[in-house]
mmCIF file of C-alpha atoms in Angstrom:
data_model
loop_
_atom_site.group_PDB
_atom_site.id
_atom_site.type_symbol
_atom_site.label_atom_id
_atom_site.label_comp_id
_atom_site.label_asym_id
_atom_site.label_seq_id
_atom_site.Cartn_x
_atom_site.Cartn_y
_atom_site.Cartn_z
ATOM 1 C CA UNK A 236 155.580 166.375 44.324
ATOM 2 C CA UNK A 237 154.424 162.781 44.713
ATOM 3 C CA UNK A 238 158.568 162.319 45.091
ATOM 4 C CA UNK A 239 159.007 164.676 47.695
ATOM 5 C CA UNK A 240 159.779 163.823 51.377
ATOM 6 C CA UNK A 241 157.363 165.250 54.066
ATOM 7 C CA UNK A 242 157.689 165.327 57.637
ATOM 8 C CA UNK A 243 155.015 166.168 60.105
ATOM 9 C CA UNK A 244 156.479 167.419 63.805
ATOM 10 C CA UNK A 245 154.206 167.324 66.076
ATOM 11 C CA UNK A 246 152.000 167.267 69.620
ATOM 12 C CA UNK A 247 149.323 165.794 68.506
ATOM 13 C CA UNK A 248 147.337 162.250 69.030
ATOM 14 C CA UNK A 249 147.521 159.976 66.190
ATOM 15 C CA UNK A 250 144.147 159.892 64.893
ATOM 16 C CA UNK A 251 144.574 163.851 64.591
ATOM 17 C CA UNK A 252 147.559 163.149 62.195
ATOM 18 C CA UNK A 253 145.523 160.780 59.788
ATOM 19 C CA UNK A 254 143.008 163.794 59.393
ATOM 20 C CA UNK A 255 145.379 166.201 58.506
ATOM 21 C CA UNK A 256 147.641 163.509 56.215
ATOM 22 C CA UNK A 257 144.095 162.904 54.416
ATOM 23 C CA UNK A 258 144.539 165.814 52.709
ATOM 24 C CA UNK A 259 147.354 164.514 50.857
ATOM 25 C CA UNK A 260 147.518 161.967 48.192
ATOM 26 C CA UNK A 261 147.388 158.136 49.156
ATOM 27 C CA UNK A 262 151.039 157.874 47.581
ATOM 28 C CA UNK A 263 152.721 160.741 49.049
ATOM 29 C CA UNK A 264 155.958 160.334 51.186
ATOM 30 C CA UNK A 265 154.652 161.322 54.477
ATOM 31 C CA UNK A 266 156.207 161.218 57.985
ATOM 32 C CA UNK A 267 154.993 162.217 61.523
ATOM 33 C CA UNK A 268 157.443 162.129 63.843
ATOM 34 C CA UNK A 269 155.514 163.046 67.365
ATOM 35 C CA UNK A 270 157.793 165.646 70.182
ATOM 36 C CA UNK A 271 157.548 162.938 72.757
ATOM 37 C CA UNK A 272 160.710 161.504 70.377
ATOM 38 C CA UNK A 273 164.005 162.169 71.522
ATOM 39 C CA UNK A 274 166.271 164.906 69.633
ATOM 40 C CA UNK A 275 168.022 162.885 67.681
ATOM 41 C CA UNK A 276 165.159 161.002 66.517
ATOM 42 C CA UNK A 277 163.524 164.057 65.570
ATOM 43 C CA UNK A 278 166.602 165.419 63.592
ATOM 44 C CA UNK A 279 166.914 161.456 61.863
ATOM 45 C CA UNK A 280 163.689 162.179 60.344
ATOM 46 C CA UNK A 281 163.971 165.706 59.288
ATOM 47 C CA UNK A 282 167.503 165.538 58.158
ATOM 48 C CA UNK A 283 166.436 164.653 54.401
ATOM 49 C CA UNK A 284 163.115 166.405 54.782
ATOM 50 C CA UNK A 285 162.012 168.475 51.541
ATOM 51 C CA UNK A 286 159.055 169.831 52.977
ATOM 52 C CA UNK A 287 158.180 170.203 57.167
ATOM 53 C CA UNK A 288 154.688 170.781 58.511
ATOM 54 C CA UNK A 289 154.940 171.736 62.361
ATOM 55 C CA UNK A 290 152.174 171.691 65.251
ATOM 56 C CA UNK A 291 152.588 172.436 68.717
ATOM 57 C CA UNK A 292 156.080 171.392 68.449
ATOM 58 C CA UNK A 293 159.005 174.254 68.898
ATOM 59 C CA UNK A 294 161.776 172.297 67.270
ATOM 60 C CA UNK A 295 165.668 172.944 68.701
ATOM 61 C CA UNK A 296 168.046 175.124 66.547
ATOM 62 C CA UNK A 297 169.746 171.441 66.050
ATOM 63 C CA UNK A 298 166.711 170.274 64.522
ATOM 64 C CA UNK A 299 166.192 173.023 62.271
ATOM 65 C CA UNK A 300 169.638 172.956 61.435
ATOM 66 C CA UNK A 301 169.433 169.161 60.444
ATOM 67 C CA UNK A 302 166.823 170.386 58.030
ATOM 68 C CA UNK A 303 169.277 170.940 54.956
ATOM 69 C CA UNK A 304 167.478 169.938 52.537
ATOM 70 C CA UNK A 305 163.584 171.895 53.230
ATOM 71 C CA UNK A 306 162.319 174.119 50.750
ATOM 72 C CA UNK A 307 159.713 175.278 53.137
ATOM 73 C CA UNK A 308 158.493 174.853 56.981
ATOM 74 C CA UNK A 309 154.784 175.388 56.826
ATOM 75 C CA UNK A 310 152.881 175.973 60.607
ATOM 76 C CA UNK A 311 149.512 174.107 60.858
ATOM 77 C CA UNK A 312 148.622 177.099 63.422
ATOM 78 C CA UNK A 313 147.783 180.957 62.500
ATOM 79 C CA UNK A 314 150.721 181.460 65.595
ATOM 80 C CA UNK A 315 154.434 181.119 64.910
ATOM 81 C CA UNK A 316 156.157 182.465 68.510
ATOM 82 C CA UNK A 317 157.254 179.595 69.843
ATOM 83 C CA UNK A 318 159.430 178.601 66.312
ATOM 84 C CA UNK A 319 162.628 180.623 65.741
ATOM 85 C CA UNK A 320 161.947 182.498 62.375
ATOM 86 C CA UNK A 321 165.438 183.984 62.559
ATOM 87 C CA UNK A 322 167.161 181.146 62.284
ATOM 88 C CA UNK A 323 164.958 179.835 59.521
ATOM 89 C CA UNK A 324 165.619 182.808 57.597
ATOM 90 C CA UNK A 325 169.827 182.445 58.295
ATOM 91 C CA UNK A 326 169.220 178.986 56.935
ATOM 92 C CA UNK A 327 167.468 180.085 53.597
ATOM 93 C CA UNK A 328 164.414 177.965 54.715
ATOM 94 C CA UNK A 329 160.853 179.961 54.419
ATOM 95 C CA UNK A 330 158.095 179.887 56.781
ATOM 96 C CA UNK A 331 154.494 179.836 56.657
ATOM 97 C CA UNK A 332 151.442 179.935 59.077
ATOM 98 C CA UNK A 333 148.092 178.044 58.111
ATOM 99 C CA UNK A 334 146.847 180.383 55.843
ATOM 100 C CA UNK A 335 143.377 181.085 58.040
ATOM 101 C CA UNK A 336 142.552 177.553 58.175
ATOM 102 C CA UNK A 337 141.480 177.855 61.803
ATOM 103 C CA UNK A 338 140.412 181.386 61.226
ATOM 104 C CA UNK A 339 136.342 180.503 61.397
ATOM 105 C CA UNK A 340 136.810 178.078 65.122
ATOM 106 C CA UNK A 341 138.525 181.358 66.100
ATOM 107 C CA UNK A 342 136.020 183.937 64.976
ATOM 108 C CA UNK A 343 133.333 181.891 66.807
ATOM 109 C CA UNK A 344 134.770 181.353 69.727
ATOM 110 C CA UNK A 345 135.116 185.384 69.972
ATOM 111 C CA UNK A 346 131.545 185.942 69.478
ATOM 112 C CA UNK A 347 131.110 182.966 71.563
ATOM 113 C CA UNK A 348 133.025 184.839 74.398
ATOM 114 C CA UNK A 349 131.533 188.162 73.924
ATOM 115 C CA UNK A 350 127.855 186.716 74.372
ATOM 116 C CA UNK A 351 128.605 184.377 77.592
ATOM 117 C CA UNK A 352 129.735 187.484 79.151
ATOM 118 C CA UNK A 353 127.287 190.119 78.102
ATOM 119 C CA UNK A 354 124.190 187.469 78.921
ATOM 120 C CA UNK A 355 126.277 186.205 82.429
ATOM 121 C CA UNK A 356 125.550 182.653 80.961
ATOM 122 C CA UNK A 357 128.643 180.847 82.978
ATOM 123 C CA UNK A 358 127.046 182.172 86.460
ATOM 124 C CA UNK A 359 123.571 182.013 85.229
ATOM 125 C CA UNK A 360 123.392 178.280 84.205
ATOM 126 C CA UNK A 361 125.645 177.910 87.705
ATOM 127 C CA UNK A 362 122.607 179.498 89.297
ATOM 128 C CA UNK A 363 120.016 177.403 87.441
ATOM 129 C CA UNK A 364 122.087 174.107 88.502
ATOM 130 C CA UNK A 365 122.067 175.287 92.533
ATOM 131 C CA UNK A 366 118.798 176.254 92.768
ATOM 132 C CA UNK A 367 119.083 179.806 92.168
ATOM 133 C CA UNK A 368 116.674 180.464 89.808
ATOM 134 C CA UNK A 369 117.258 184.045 88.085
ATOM 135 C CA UNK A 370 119.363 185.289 91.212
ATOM 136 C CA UNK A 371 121.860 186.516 89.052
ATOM 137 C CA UNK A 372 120.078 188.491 86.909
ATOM 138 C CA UNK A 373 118.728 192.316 88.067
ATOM 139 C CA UNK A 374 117.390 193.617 84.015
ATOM 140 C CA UNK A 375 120.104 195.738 83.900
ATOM 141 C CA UNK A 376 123.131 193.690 84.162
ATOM 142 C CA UNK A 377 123.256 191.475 80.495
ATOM 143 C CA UNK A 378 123.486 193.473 77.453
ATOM 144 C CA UNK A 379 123.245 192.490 73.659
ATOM 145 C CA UNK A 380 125.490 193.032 70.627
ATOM 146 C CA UNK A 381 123.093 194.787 68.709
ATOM 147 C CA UNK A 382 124.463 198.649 68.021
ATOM 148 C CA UNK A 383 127.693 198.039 70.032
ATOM 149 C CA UNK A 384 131.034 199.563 69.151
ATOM 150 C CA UNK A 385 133.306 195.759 68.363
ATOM 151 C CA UNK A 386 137.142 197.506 68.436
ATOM 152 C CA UNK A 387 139.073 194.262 66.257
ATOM 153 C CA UNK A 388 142.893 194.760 66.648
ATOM 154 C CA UNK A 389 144.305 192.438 63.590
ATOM 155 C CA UNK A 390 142.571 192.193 61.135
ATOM 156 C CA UNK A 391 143.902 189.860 58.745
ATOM 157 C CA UNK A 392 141.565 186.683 57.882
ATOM 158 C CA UNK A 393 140.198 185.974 61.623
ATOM 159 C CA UNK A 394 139.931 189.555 62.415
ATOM 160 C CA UNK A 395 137.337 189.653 59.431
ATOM 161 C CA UNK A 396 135.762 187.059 59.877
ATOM 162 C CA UNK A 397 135.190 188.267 63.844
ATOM 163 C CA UNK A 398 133.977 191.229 62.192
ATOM 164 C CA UNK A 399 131.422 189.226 59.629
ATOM 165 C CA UNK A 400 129.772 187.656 62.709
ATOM 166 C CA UNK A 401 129.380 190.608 64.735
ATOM 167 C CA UNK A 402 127.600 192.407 62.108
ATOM 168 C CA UNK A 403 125.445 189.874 61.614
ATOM 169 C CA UNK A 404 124.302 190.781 65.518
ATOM 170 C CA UNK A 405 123.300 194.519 64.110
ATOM 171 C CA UNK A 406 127.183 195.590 66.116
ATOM 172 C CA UNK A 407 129.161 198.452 64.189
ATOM 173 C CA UNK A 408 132.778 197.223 63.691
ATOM 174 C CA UNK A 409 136.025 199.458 64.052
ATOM 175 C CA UNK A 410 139.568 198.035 63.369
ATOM 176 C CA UNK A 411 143.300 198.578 64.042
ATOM 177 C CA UNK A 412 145.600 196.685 61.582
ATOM 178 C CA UNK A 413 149.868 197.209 61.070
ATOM 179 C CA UNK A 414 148.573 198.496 57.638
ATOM 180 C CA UNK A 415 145.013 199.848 57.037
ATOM 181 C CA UNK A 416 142.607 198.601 54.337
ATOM 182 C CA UNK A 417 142.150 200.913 51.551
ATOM 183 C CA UNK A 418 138.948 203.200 51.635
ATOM 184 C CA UNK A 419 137.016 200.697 49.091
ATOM 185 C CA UNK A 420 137.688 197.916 51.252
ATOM 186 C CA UNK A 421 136.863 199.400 54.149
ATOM 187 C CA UNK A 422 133.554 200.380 52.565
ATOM 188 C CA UNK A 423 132.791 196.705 51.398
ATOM 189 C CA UNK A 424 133.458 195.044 54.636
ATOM 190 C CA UNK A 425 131.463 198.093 56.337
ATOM 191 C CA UNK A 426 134.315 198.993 58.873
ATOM 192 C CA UNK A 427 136.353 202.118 60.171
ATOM 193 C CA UNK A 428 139.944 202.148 61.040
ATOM 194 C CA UNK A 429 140.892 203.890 63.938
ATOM 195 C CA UNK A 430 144.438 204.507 65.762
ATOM 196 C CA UNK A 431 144.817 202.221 69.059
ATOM 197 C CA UNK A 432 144.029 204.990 71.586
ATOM 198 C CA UNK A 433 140.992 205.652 69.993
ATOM 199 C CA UNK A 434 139.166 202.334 69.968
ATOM 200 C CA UNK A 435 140.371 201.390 73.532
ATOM 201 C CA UNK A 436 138.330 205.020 74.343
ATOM 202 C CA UNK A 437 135.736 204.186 72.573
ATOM 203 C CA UNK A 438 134.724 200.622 72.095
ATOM 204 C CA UNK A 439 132.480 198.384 73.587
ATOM 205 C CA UNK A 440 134.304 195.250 73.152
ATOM 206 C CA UNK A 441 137.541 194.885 72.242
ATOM 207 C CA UNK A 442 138.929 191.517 70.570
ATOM 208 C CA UNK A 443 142.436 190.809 69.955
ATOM 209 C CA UNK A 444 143.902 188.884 66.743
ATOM 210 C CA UNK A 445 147.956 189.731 66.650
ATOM 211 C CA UNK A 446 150.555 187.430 66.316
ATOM 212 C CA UNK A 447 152.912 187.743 69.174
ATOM 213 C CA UNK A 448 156.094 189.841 68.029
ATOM 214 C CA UNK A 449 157.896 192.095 70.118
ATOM 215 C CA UNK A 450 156.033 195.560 68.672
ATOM 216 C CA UNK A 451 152.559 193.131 70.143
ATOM 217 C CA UNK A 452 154.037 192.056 73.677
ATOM 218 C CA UNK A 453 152.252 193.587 76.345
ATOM 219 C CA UNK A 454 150.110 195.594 73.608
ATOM 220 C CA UNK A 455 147.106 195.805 76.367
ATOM 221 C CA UNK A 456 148.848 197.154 79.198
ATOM 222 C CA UNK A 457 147.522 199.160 82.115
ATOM 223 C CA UNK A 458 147.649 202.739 80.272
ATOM 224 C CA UNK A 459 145.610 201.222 77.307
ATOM 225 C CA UNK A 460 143.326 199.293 79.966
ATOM 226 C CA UNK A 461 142.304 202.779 81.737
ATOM 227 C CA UNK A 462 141.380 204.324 78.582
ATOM 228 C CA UNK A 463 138.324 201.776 78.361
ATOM 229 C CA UNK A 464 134.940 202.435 79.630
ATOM 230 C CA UNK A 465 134.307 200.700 82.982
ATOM 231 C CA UNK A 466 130.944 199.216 80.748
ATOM 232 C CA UNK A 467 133.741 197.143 77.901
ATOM 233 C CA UNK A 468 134.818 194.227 78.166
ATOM 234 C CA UNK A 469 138.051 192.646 76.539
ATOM 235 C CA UNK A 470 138.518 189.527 74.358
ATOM 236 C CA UNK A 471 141.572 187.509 73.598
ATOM 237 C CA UNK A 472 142.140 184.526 71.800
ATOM 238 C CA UNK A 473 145.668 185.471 70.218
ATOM 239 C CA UNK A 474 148.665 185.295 72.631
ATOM 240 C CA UNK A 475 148.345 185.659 76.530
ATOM 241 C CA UNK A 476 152.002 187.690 76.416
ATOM 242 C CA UNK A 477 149.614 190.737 74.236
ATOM 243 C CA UNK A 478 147.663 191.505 77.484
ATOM 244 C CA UNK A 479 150.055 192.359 80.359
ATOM 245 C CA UNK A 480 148.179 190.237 83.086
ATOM 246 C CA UNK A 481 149.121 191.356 86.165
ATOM 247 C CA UNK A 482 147.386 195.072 84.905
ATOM 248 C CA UNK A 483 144.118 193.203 83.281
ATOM 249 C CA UNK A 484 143.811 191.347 86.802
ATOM 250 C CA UNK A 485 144.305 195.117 88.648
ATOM 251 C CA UNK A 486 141.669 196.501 85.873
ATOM 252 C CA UNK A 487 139.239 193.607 86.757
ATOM 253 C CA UNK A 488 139.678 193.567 90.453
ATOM 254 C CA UNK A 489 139.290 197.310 90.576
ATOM 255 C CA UNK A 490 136.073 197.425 88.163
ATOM 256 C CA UNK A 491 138.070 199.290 85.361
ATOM 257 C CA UNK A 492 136.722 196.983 82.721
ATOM 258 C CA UNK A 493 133.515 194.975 82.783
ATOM 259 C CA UNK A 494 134.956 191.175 81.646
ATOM 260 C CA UNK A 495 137.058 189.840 79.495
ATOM 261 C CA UNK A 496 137.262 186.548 77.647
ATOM 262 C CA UNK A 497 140.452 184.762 77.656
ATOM 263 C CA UNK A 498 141.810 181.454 75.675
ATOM 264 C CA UNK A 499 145.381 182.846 75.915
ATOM 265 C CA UNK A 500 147.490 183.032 79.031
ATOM 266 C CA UNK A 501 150.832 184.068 79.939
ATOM 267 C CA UNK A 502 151.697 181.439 81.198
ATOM 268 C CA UNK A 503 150.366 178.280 79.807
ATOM 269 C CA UNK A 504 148.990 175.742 81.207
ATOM 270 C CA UNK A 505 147.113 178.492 83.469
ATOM 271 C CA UNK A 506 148.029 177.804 87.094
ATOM 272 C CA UNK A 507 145.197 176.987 89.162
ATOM 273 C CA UNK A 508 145.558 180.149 91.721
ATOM 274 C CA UNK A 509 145.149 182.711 89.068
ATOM 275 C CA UNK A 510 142.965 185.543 90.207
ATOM 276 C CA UNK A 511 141.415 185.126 87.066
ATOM 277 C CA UNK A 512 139.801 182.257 87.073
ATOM 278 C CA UNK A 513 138.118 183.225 90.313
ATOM 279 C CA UNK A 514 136.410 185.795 88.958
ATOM 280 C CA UNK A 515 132.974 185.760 87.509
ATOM 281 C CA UNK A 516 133.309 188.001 84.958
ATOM 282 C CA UNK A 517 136.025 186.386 83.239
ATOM 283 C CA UNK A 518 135.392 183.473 81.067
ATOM 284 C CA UNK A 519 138.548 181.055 80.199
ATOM 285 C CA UNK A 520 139.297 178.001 77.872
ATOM 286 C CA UNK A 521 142.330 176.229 77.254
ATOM 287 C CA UNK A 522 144.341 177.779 74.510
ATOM 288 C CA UNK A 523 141.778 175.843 72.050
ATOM 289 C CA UNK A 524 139.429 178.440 70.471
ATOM 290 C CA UNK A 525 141.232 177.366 66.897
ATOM 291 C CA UNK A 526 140.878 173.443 67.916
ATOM 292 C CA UNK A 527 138.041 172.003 66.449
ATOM 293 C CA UNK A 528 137.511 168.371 63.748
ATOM 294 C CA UNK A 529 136.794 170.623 60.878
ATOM 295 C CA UNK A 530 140.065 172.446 60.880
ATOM 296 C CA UNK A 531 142.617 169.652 60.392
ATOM 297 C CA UNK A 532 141.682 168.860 56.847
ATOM 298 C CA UNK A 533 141.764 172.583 56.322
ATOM 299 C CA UNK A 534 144.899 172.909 57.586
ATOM 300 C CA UNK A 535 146.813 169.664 55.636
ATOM 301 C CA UNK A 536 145.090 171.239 52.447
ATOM 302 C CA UNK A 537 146.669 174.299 52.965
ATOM 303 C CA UNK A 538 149.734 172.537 53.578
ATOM 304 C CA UNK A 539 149.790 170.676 50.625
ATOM 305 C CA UNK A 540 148.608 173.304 48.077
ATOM 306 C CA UNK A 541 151.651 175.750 49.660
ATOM 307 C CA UNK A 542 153.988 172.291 48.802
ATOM 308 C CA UNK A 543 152.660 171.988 45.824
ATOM 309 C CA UNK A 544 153.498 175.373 44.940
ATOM 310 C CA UNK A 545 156.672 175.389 45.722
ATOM 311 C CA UNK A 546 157.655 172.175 44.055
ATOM 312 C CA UNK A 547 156.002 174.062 40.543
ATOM 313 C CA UNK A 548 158.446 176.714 41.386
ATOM 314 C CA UNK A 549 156.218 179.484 42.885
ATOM 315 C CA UNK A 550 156.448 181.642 45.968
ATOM 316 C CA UNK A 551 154.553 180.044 48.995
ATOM 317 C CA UNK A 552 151.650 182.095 50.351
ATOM 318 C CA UNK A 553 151.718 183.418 54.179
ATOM 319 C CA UNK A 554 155.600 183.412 54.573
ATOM 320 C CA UNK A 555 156.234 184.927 58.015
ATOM 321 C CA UNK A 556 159.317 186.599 58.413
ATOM 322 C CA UNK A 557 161.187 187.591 61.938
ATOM 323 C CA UNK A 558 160.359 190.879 62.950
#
């Protein structure tokens, strides 16, 4: 494969690139070519292209087009919304998403999200800062993990690796997935499937891990919010589009739901005067929960082990298809 041209599109600073081209061989025929380039720039360098890793980049059908030559268009990211799969499929050209590679930055950001809310910690250390020394807690308004009901909806390699933490916190973990686990799986991992209704009825927290299709759009919606207790809160560091926003806000603002932690918006970056962010029980990042310096070697390995494959002559693993 040492032979074989491969082009990096991209978002990202430069020093991000190295890491993630350090998982390739010194020799290799590597090219970044950064989304701040024009189009035809960007087609220039993927026009002889045999392989194509992408990163928050959401490359033109023109682009893709140019891309005659690729044997296989391989996402850095677990996501793959924003890149036109049907087109890469007319073309002949598969896709694949990272393979998990961000899937343990993900999982602990979740359990990161679940335990600022239950313990109030964004408020409380607010308090501690002003002066308010334990005004915002009564004894009966943080709660712990321990024997909770964690409802995981996805659970491919982040949902299960959500599900590893949580159990280490004594929590019981149920699951919805496209297509359940068998019976001796499910008894391995220590985890019950149940239908979609029935874990928004009956779970304590409930943390979402779906790619954004059209079956997932608008998933949480305000008939699935009103099924939860008033006492759950909701997690989601997937897609914003999942969770209909305008019902979560309605289902916050109204006391429906207890919290929810959010890294995903529908509309990203978040504008400023979105209820919310006003709102206390609500914690929010920036899209970055899978963002952190041990995933980009993770990711270029992956990368290079699916190019690899495919120059032996081998299927590539994760291929995404349009749905």
């Amino acid at each position: 494969m040492i032979h074989s041209k491969i082009v990096f599109l991209h978002g990202l600073q430069e020093n991000l690139v190295k890491l993630v081209f350090s998982a390739f061989a010194e020799n290799q025929n590597l090219t970044a070519i950064s989304t701040k380039a024009s189009e035809s720039e960007q087609i220039k360098a993927l026009h002889d292209a045999d392989f194509i890793m992408i990163y928050r980049a959401n490359p033109s059908p023109e682009i893709l087009k140019s891309a005659a030559k690729a044997r296989l268009v391989q996402l850095l990211s677990a996501g793959y919304d924003g890149l036109n799969l049907q087109l890469l499929e007319e073309l002949g050209i598969p896709c694949a998403n990272n393979g998990g590679a961000n899937s343990c930055a993900v999982a602990d950001q979740t359990v990161l999200s679940i335990l600022a809310l239950y313990r109030r910690f964004i408020p409380v250390d607010h308090d501690v800062r002003t002066g308010a020394w334990n005004a915002g807690i009564d004894g009966l308004n943080t709660f712990e993990l321990a024997g909770k009901r964690v409802g995981i909806i996805g659970f491919g390699s982040i949902g299960q690796q959500v599900a590893r933490r949580v159990q280490a916190f004594d929590a019981h973990v149920f699951y919805f997935n496209r297509t359940p686990l068998s019976h001796a799986l499910e008894t391995q991992l220590d985890v019950r499937y149940l239908e979609l209704d029935a874990l928004f009825k009956t779970c304590d927290v409930i943390s979402l891990h779906v790619p954004l299709t059209q079956q997932t759009h608008h998933l949480v919606n305000a008939t699935r919010l009103n099924l939860m207790k008033s006492t759950a809160i909701l997690i989601n560091t997937s897609r914003g589009a999942v969770i209909d926003e305008a019902a979560l806000i309605q289902a916050l603002m109204n006391k429906q739901i207890a919290g929810a932690g959010l890294d995903v918006f529908e509309k990203e970056p978040v504008d400023a005067s979105n209820p919310l962010l006003s709102m206390q029980h609500v914690v929010a990042s920036p899209h970055s929960a899978g963002t952190t310096s041990d995933t980009w070697i993770r990711r270029g390995s992956f990368a290079r082990q699916n190019f690899e494959r495919v120059a032996e002559g081998h299927a590539p693993l994760c291929v995404i298809h349009a749905s």
